mmCIF file of C-alpha atoms and ligand atoms in Angstrom:
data_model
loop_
_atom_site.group_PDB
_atom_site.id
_atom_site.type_symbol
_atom_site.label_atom_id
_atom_site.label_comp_id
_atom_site.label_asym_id
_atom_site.label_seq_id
_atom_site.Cartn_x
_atom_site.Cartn_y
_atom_site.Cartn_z
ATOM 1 C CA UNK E 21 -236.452 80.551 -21.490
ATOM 2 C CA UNK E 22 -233.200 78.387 -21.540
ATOM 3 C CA UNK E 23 -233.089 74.970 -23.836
ATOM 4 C CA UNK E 24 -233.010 71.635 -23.072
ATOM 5 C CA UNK E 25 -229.272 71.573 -23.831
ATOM 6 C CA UNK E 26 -228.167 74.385 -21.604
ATOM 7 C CA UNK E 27 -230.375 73.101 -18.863
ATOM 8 C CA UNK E 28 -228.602 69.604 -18.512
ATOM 9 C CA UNK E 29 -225.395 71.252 -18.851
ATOM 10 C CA UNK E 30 -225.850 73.403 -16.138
ATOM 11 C CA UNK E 31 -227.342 70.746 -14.233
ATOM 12 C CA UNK E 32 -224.600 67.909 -14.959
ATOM 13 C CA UNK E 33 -222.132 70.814 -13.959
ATOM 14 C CA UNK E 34 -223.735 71.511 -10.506
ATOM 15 C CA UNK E 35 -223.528 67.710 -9.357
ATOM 16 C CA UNK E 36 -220.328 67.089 -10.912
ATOM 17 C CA UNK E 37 -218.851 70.122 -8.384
ATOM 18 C CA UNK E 38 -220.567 68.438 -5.634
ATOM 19 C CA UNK E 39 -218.385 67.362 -2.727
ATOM 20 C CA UNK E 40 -221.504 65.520 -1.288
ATOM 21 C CA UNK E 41 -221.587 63.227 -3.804
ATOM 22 C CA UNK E 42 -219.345 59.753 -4.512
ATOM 23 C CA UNK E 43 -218.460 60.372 -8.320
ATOM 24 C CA UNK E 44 -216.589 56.696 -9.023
ATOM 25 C CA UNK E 45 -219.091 56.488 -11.816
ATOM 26 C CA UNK E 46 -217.518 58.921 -15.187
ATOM 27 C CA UNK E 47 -220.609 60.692 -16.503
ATOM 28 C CA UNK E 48 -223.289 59.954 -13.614
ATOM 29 C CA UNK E 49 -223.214 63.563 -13.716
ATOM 30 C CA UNK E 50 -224.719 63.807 -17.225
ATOM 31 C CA UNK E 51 -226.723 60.816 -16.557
ATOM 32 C CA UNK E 52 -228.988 62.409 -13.193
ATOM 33 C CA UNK E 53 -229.170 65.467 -15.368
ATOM 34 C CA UNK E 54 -230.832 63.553 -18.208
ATOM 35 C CA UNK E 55 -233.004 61.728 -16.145
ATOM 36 C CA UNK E 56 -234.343 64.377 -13.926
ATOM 37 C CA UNK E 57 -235.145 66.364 -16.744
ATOM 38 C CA UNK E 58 -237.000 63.417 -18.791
ATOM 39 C CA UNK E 59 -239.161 62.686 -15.332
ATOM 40 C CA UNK E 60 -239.698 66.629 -15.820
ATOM 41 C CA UNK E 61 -240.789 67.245 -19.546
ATOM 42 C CA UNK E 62 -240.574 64.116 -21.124
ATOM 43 C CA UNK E 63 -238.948 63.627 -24.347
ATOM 44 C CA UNK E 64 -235.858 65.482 -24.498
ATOM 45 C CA UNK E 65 -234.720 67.500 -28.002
ATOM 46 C CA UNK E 66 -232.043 69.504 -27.390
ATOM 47 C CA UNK E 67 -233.280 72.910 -29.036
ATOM 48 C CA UNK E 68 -236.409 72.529 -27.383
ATOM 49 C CA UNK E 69 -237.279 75.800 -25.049
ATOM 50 C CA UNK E 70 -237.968 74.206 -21.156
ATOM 51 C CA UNK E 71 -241.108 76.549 -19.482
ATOM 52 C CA UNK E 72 -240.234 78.707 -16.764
ATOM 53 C CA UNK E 73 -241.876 76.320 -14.139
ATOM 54 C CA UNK E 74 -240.515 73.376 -15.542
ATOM 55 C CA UNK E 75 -236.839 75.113 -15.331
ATOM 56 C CA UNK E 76 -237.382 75.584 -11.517
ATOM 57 C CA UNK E 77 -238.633 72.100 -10.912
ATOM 58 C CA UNK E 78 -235.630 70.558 -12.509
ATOM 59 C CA UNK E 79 -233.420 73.255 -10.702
ATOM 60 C CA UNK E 80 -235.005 72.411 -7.631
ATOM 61 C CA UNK E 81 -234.380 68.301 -7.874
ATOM 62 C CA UNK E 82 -230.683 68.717 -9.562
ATOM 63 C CA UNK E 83 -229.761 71.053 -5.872
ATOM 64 C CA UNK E 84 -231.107 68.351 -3.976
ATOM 65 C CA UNK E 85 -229.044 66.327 -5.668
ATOM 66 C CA UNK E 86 -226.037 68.311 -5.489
ATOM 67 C CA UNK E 87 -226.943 68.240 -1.653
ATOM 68 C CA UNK E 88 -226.124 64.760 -1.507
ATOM 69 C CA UNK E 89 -229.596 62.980 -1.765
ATOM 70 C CA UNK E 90 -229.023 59.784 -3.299
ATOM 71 C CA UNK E 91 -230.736 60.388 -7.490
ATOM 72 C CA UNK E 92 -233.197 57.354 -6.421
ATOM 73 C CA UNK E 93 -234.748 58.986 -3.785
ATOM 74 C CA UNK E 94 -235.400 62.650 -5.488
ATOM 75 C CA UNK E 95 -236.880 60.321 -8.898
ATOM 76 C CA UNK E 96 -238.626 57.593 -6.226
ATOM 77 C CA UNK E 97 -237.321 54.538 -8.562
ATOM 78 C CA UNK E 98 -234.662 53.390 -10.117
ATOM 79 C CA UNK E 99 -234.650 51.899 -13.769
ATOM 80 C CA UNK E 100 -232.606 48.725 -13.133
ATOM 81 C CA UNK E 101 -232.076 46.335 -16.504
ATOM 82 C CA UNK E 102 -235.468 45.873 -17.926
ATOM 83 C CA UNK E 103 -237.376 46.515 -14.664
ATOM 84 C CA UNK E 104 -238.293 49.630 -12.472
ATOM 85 C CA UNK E 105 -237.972 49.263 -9.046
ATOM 86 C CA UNK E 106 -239.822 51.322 -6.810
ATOM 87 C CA UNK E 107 -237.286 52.725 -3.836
ATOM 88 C CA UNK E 108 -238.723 52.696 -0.219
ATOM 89 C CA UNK E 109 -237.484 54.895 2.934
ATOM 90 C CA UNK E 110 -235.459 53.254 5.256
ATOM 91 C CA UNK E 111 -234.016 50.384 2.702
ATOM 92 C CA UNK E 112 -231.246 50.591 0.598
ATOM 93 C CA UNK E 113 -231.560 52.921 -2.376
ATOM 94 C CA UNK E 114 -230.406 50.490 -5.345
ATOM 95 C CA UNK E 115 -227.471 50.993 -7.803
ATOM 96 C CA UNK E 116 -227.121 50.472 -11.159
ATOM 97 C CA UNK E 117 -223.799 48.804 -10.599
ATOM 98 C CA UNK E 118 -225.649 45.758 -9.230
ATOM 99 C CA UNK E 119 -226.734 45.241 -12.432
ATOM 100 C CA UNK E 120 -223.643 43.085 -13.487
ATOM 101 C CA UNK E 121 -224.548 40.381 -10.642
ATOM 102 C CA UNK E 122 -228.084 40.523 -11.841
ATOM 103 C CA UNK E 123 -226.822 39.845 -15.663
ATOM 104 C CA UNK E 124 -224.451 36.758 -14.752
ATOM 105 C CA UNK E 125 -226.721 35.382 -12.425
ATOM 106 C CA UNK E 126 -229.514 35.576 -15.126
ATOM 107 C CA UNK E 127 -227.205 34.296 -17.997
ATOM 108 C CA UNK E 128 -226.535 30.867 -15.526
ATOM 109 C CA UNK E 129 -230.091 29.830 -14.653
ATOM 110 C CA UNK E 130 -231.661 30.714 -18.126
ATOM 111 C CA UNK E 131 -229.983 27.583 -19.208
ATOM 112 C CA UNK E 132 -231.668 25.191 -16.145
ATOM 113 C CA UNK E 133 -234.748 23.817 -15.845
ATOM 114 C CA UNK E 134 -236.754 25.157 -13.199
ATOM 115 C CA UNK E 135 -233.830 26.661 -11.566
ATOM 116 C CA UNK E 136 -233.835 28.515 -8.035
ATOM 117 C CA UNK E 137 -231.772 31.869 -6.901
ATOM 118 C CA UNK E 138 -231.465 32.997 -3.500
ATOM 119 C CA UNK E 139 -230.734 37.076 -3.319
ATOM 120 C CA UNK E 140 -229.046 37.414 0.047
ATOM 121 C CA UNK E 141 -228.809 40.997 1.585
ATOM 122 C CA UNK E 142 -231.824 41.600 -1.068
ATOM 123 C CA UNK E 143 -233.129 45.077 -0.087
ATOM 124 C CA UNK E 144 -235.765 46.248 -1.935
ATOM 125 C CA UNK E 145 -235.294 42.849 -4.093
ATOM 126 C CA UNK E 146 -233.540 44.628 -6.961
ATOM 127 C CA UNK E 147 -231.289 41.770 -8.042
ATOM 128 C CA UNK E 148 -234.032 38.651 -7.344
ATOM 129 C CA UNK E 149 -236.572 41.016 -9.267
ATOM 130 C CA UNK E 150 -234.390 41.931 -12.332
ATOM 131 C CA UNK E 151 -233.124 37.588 -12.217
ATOM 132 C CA UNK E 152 -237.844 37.017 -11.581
ATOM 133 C CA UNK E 153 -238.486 38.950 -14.212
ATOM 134 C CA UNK E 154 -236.098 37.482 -16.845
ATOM 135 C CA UNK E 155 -236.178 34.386 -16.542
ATOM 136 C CA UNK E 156 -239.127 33.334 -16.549
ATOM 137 C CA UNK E 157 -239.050 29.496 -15.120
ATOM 138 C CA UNK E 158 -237.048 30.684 -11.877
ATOM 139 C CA UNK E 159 -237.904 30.867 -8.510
ATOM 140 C CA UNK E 160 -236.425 33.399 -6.969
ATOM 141 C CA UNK E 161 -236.062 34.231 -2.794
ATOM 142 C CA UNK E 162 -234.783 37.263 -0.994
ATOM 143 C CA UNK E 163 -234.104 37.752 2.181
ATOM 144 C CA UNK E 164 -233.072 40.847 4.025
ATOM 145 C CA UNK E 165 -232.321 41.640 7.771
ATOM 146 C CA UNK E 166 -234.296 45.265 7.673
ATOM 147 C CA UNK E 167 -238.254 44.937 7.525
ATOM 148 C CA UNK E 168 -238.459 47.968 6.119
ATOM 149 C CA UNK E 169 -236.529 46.233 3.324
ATOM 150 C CA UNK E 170 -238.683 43.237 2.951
ATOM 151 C CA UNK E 171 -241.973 45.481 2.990
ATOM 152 C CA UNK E 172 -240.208 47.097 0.164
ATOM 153 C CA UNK E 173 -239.716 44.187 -1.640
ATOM 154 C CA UNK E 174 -242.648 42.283 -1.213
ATOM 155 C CA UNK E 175 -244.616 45.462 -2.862
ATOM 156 C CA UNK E 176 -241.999 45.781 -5.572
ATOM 157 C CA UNK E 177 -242.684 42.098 -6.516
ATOM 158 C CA UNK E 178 -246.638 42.540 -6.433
ATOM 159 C CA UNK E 179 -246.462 45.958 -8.846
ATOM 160 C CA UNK E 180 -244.478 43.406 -10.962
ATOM 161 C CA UNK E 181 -246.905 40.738 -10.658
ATOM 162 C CA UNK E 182 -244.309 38.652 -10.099
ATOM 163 C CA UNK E 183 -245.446 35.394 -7.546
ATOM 164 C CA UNK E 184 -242.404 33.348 -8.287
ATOM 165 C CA UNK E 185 -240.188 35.495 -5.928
ATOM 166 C CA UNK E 186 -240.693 35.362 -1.575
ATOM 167 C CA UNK E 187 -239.189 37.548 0.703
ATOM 168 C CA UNK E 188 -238.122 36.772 4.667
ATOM 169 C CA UNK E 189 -236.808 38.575 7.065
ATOM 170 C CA UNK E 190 -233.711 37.367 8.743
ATOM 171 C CA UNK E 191 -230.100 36.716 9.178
ATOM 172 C CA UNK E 192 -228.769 35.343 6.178
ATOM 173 C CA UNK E 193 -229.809 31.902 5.715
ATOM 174 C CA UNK E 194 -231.701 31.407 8.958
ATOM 175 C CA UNK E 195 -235.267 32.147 7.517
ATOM 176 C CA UNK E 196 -235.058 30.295 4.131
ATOM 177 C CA UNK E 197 -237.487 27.212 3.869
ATOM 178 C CA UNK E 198 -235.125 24.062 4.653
ATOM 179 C CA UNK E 199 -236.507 22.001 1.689
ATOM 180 C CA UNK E 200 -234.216 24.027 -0.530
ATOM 181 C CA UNK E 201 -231.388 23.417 1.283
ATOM 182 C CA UNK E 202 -228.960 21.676 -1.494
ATOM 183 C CA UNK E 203 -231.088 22.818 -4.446
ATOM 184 C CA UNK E 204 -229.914 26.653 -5.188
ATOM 185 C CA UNK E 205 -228.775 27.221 -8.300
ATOM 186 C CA UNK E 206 -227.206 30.480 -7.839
ATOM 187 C CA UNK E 207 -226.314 32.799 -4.691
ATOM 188 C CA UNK E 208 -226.120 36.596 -5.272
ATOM 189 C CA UNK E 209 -225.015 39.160 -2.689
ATOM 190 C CA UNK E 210 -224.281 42.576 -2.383
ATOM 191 C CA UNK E 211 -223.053 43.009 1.093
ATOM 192 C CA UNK E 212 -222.466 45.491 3.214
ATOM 193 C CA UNK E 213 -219.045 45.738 2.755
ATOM 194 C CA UNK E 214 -217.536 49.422 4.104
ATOM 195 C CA UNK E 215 -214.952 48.648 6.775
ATOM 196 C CA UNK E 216 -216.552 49.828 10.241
ATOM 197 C CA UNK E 217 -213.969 52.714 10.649
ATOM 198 C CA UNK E 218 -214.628 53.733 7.086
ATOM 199 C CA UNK E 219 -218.354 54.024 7.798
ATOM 200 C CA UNK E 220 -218.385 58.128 8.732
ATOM 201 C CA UNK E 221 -215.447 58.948 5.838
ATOM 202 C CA UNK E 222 -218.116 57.929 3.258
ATOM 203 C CA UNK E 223 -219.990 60.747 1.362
ATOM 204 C CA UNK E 224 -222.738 62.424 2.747
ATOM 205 C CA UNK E 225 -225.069 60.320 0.048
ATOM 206 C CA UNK E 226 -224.276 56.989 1.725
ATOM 207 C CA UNK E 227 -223.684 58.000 5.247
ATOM 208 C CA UNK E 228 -226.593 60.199 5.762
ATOM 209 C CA UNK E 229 -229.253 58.767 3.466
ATOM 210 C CA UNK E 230 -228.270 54.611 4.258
ATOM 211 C CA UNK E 231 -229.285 53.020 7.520
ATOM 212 C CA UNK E 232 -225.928 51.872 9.076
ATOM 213 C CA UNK E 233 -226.188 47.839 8.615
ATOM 214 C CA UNK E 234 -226.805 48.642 4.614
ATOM 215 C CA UNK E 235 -223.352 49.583 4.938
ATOM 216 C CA UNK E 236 -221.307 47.835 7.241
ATOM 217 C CA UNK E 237 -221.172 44.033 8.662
ATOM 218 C CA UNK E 238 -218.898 45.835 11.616
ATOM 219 C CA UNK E 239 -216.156 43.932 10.178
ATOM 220 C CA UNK E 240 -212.373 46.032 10.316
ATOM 221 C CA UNK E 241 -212.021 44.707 6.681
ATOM 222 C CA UNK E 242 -215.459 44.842 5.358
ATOM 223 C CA UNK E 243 -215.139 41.617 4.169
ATOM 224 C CA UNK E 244 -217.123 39.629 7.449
ATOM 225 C CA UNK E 245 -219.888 38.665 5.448
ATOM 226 C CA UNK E 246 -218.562 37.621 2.519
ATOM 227 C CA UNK E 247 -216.081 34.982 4.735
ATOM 228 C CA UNK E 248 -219.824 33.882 6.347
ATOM 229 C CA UNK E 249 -220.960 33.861 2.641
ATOM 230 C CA UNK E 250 -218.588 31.624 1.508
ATOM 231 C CA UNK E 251 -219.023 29.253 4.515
ATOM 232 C CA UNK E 252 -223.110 29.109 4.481
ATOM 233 C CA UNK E 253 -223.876 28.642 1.006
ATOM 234 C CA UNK E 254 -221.700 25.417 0.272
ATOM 235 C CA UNK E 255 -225.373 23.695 2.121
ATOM 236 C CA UNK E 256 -227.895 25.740 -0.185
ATOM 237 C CA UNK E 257 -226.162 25.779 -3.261
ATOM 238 C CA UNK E 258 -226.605 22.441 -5.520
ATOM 239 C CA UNK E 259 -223.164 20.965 -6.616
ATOM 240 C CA UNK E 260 -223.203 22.834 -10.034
ATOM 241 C CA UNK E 261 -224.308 25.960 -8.397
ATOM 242 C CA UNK E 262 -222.821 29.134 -8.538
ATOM 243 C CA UNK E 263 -222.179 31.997 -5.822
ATOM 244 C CA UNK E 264 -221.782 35.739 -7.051
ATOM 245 C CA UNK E 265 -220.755 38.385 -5.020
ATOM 246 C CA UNK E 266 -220.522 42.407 -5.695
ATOM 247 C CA UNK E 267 -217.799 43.834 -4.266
ATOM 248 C CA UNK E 268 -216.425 46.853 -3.819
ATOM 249 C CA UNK E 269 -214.057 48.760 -6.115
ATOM 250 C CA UNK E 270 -210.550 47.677 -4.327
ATOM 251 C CA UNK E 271 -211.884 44.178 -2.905
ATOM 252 C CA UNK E 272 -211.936 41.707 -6.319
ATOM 253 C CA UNK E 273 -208.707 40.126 -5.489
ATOM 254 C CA UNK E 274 -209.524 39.536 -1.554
ATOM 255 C CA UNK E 275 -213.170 37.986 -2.356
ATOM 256 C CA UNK E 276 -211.695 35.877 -5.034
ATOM 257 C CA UNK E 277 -209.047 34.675 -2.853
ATOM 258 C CA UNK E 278 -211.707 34.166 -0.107
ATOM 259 C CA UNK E 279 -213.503 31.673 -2.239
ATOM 260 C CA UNK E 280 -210.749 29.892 -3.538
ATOM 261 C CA UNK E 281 -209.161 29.213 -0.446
ATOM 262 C CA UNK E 282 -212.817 27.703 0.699
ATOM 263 C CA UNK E 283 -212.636 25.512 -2.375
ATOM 264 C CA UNK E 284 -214.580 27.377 -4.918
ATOM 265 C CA UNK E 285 -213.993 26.231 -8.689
ATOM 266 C CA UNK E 286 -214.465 27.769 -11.856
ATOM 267 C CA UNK E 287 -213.994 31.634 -10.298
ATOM 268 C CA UNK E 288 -214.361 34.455 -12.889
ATOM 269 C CA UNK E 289 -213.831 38.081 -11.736
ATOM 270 C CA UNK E 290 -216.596 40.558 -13.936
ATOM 271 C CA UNK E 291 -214.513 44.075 -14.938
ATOM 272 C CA UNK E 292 -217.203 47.183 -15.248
ATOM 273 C CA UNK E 293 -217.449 49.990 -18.156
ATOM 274 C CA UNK E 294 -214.526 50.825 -16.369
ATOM 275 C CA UNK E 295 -212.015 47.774 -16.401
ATOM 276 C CA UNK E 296 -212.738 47.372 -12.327
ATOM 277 C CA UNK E 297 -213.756 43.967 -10.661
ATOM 278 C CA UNK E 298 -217.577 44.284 -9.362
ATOM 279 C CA UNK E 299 -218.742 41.272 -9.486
ATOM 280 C CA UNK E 300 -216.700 38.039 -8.081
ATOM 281 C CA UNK E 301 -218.646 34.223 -9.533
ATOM 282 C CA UNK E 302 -217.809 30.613 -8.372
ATOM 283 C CA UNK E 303 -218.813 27.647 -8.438
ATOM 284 C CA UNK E 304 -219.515 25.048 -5.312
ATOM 285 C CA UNK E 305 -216.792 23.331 -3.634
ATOM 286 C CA UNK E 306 -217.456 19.497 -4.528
HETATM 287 C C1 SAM J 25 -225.435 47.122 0.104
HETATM 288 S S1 SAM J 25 -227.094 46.743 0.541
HETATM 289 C C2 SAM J 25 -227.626 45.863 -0.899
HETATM 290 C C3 SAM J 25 -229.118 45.854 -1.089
HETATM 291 C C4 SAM J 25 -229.603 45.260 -2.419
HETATM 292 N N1 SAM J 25 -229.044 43.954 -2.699
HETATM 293 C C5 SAM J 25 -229.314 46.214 -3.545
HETATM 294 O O1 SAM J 25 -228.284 46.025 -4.209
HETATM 295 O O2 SAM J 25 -230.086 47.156 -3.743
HETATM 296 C C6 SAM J 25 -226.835 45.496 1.756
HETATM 297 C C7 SAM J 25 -228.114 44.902 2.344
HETATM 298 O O3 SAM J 25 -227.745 43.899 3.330
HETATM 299 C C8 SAM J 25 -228.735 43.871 4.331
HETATM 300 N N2 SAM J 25 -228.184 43.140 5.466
HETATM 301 C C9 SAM J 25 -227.261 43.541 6.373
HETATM 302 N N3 SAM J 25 -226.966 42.553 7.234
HETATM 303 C C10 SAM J 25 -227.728 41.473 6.874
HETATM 304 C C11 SAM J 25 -227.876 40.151 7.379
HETATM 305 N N4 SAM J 25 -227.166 39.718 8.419
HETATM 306 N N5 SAM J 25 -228.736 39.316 6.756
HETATM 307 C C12 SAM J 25 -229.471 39.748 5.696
HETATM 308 N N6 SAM J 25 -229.381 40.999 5.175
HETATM 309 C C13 SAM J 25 -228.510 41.852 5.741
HETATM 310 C C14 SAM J 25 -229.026 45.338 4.547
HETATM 311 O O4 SAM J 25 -230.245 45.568 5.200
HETATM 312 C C15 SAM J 25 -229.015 45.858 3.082
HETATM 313 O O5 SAM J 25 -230.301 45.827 2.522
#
């Protein structure tokens, strides 16, 4: 029988040598191992001997993994701030890096009365869940262009009990009601922002496990949805409200210049564990 120590290292070791796999995130390795093997046996001491049959079931997910299947999938949720979000095929599998956006967004509103966030590009509702759930006087929409994304959502938010948060389906805007129009205090987004000739470079997680328009806007830069973004939400958001936006790892500087050149005040760039701009916040043009 091999421990619960040598287990996750030979586990962390098989993903980290995976060329399937996009390893921006130091120790995501270690992290999949850990979590696998919790979902497996439970508590995890290190000495502790792991049964035969448990051995082979945590083999069998870490290979997967390896494989390229995103970690969400194999586990079926992800554990997202202080929430677990269900995943569902054919929608987005969430990241933990959203969960900056979620955490300013949430840090905004908890100071408003009543206040209202709209979750563009929601998928499974990850961020508008994570915002529902901790504040508890907001009323939170998401909207997503994928149905499977919405059905997703709209379960995710009834496991949470959670009836202050709708989901539409649509383009962007289009299917919000219009009586909000002018009352939003915040904006999140995490678009799809891979340039349309990077799409089939990406690793075989993303490319083969993400429905295309999770991914790309067709822009060349990646960046057509944010410039629509920017444009669109000066008529939703209130005139003290604030519009966040997750970028990707090299686009912090071109989002931020995006929004100030459409008049957005008060713009704060949000590093990661890492030092790298993820998350872009602004306030309305007056
Ligand atoms: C990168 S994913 C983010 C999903 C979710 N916010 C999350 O972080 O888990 C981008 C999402 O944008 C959605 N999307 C693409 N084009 C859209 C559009 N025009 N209007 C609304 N949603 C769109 C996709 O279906 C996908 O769910």
């Amino acid at each position: 029988m091999t421990t619960v120590e040598g287990l996750l290292e030979e586990g962390a070791r098989r993903i980290a040598a995976s060329p399937h796999i996009d390893h921006w995130q130091e120790d995501a390795d270690v992290y999949d191992a850990e979590s696998f093997l919790q979902e497996v046996i439970g508590d995890l001491d290190p000495r502790a001997e792991v049964p035969a049959r448990d051995e082979r079931r945590f083999l069998a997910m870490i290979d997967r993994r390896a494989a390229g299947e995103p970690s969400a999938r194999i586990l079926g949720f992800v554990d997202f701030l202080d929430i677990r979000i269900p995943v569902h095929e054919g929608a987005f599998y969430p990241r933990i890096s959203s969960e900056a956006m979620a955490t300013e967004a949430a840090r905004r509103l908890r100071r408003r009365k009543k206040p209202v966030l709209v979750d563009l590009a929601t998928g499974v509702g990850t961020v508008a869940l994570a915002v529902g759930s901790g504040v508890k006087a907001a009323r939170v929409y998401g909207v997503d262009v994928l149905p499977e994304a919405v059905r997703g959502a709209r379960s995710n938010a009834k496991a949470l009990k959670l009836k202050r948060a709708s989901f539409l389906e649509g383009d962007l805007f289009e299917p919000l009601p219009a009586n909000i129009r002018g009352t939003v205090d915040a904006i999140t987004i995490h678009p799809p922002y891979v340039a349309v000739d990077e799409v089939q470079a990406q690793p075989k997680e993303i490319v083969d496990f993400e429905p295309v328009v999770t991914l790309t806007d067709g822009s060349p830069d990646g960046l057509g949805m944010v410039r629509r973004v920017a444009a669109e939400s000066v008529d939703w958001l209130r005139p003290s409200g604030w519009l966040l936006i997750e970028v990707g790892a090299d686009m912090g500087k071109k989002v931020a210049s995006i929004l100030r050149k459409a008049g957005y005040r008060d713009l704060t760039t949000v590093p990661d564990e890492y030092g790298v701009t993820r998350t872009v916040c602004a306030r309305r043009p007056r």
